JSON list of C-alpha atoms in Angstrom, two decimals:
[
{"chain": "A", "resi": 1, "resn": "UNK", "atom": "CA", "xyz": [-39.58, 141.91, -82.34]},
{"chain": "A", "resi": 2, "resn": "UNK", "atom": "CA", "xyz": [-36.47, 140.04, -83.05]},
{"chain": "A", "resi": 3, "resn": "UNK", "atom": "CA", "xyz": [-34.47, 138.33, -79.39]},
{"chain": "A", "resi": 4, "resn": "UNK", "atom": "CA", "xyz": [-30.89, 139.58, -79.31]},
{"chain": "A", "resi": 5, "resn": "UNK", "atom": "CA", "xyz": [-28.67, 136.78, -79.39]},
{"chain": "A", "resi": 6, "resn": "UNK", "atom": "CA", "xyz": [-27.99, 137.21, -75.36]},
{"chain": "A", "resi": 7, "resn": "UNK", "atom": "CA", "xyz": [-31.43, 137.85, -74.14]},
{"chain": "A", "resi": 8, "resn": "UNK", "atom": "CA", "xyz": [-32.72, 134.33, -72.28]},
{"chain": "A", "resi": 9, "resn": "UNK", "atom": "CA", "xyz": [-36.39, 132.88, -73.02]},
{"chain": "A", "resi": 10, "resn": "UNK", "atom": "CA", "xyz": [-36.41, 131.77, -69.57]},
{"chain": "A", "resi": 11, "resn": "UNK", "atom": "CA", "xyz": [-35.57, 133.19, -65.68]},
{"chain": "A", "resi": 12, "resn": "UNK", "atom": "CA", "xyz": [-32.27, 132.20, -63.59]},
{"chain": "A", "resi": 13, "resn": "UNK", "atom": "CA", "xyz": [-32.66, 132.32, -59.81]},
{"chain": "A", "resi": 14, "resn": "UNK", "atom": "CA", "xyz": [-30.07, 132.75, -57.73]},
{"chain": "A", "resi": 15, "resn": "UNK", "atom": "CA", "xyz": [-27.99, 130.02, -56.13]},
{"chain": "A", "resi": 16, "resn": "UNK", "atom": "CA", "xyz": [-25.26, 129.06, -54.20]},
{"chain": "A", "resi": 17, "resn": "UNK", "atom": "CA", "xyz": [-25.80, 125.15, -54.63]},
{"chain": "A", "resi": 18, "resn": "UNK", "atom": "CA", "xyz": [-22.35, 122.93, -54.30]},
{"chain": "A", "resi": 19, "resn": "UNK", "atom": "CA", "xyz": [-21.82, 121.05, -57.42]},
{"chain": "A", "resi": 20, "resn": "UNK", "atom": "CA", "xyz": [-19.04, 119.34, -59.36]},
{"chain": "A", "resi": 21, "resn": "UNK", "atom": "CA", "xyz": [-18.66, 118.77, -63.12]},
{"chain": "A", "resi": 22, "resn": "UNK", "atom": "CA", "xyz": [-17.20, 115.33, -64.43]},
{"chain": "A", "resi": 23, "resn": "UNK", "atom": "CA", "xyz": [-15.86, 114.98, -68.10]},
{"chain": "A", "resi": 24, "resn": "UNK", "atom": "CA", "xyz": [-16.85, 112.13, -69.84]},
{"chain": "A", "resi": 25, "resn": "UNK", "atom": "CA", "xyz": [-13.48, 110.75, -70.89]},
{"chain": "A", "resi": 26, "resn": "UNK", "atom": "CA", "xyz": [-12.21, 111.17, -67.10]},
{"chain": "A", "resi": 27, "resn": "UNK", "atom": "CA", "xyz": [-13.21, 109.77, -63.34]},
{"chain": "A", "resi": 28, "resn": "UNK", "atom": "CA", "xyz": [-11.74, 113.15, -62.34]},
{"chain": "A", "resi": 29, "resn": "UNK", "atom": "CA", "xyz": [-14.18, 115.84, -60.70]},
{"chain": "A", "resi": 30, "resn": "UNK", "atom": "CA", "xyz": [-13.76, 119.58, -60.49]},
{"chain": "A", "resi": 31, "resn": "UNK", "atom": "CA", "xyz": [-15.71, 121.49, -57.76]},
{"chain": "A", "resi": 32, "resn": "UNK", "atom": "CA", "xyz": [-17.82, 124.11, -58.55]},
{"chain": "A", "resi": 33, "resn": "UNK", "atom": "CA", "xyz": [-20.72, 126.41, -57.18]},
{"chain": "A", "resi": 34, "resn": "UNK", "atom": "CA", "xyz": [-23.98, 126.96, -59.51]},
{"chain": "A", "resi": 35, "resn": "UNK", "atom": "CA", "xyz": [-24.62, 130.91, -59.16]},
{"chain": "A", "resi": 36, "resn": "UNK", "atom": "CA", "xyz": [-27.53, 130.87, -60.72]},
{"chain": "A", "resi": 37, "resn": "UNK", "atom": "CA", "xyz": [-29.92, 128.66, -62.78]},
{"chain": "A", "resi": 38, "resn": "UNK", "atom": "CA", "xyz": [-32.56, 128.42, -65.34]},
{"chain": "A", "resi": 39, "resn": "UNK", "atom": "CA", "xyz": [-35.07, 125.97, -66.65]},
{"chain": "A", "resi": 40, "resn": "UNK", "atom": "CA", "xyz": [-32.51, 125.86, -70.02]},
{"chain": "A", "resi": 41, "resn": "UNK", "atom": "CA", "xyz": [-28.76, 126.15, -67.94]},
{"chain": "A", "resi": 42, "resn": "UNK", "atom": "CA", "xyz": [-26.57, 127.58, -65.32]},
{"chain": "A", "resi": 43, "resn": "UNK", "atom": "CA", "xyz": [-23.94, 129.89, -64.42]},
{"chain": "A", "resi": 44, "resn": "UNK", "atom": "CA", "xyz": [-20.98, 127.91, -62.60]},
{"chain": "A", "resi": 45, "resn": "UNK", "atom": "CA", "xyz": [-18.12, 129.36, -60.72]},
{"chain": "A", "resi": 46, "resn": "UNK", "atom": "CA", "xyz": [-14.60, 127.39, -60.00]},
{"chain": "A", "resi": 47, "resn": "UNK", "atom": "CA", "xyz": [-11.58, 127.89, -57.34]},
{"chain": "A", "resi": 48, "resn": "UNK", "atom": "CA", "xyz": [-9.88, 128.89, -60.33]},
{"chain": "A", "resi": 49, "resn": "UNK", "atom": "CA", "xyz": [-9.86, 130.03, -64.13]},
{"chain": "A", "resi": 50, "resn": "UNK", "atom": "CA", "xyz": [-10.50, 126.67, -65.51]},
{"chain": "A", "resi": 51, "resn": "UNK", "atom": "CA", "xyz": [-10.79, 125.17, -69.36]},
{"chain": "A", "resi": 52, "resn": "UNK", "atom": "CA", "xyz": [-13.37, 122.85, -69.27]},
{"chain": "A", "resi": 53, "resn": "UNK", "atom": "CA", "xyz": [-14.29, 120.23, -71.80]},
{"chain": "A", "resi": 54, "resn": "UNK", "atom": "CA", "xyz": [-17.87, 121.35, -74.59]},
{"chain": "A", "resi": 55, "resn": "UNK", "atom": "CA", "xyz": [-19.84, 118.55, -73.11]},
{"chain": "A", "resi": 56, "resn": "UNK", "atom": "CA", "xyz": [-19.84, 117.16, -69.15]},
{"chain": "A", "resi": 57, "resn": "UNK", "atom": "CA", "xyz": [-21.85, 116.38, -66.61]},
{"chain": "A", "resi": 58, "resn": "UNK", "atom": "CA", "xyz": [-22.91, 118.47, -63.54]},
{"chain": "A", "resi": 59, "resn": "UNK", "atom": "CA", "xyz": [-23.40, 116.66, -60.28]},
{"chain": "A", "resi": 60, "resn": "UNK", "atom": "CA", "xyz": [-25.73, 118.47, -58.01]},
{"chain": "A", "resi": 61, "resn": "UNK", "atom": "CA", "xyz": [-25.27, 118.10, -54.17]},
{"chain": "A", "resi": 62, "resn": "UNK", "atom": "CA", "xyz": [-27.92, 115.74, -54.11]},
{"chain": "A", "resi": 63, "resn": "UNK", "atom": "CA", "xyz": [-26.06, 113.14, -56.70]},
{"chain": "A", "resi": 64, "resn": "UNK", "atom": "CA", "xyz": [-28.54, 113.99, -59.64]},
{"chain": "A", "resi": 65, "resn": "UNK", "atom": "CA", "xyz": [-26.89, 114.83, -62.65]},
{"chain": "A", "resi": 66, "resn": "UNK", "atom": "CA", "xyz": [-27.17, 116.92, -65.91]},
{"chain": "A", "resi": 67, "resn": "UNK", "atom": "CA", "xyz": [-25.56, 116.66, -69.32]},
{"chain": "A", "resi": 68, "resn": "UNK", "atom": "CA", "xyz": [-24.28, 120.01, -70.20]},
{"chain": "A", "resi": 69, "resn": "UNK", "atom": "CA", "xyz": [-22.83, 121.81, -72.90]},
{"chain": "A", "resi": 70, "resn": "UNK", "atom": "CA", "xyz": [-20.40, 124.67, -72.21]},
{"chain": "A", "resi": 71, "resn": "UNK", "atom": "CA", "xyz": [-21.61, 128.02, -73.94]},
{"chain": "A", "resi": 72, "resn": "UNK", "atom": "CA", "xyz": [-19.09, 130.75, -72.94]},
{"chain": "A", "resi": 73, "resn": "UNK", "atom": "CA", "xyz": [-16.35, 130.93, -70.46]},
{"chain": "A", "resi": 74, "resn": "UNK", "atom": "CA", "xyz": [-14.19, 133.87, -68.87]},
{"chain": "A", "resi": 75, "resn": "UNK", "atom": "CA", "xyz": [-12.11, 133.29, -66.52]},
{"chain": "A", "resi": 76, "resn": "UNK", "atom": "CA", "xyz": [-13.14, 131.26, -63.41]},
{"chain": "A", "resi": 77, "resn": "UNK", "atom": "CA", "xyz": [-16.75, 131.41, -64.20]},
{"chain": "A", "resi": 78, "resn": "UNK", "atom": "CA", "xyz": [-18.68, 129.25, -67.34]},
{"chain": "A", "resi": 79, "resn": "UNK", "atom": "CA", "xyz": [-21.92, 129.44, -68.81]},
{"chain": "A", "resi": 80, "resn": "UNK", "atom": "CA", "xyz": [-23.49, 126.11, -69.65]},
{"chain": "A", "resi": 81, "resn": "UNK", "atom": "CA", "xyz": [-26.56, 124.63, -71.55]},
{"chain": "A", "resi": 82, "resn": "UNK", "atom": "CA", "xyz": [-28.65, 121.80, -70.22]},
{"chain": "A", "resi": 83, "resn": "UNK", "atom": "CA", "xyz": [-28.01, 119.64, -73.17]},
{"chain": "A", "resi": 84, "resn": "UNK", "atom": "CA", "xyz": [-32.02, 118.63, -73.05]},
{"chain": "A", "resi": 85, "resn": "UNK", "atom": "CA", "xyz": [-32.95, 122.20, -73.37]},
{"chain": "A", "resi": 86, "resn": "UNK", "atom": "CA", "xyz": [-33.49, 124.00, -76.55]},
{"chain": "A", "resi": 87, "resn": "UNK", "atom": "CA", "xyz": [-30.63, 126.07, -78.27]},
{"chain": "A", "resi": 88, "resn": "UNK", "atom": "CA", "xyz": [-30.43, 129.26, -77.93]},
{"chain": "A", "resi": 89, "resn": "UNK", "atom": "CA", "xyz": [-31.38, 129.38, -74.20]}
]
């Protein structure tokens, strides 16, 4: 059986994890909160509806860091790809 384009090949967990993303042509750093998370990405929520930039990093709470791609976005929430995890995740 074919996967639909939006089923996942892996489990998110819940979360409520302080974060902040930082765009790779800026210092500046945008606060966020990861909802939830997966082995392949993460749902992040902002203050705000927000435009982010395809490819940033997310800083955890901890200071370790991800590269990211952004997959979707509505409103004040994004979907995003851990750039080291296959497509279609």
């Amino acid at each position: 059986m074919k996967q639909s384009f939006y089923e996942r090949k892996t489990t998110r967990v819940a979360s409520n994890e302080k974060a902040s993303i930082k765009f790779y042509r800026s210092e500046t750093a945008i606060q966020c909160i990861i909802k939830n998370v997966s082995e392949g990405g993460a749902k992040l929520s902002f203050a705000y509806p927000i435009h982010i930039d395809l490819l940033f990093q997310l800083i955890h709470a901890d200071g370790q860091n991800q590269h990211c791609r952004t997959i979707w976005i509505g409103g004040n929430e994004a979907g995003v790809q851990f750039i080291n995890a296959p497509l279609g995740v």
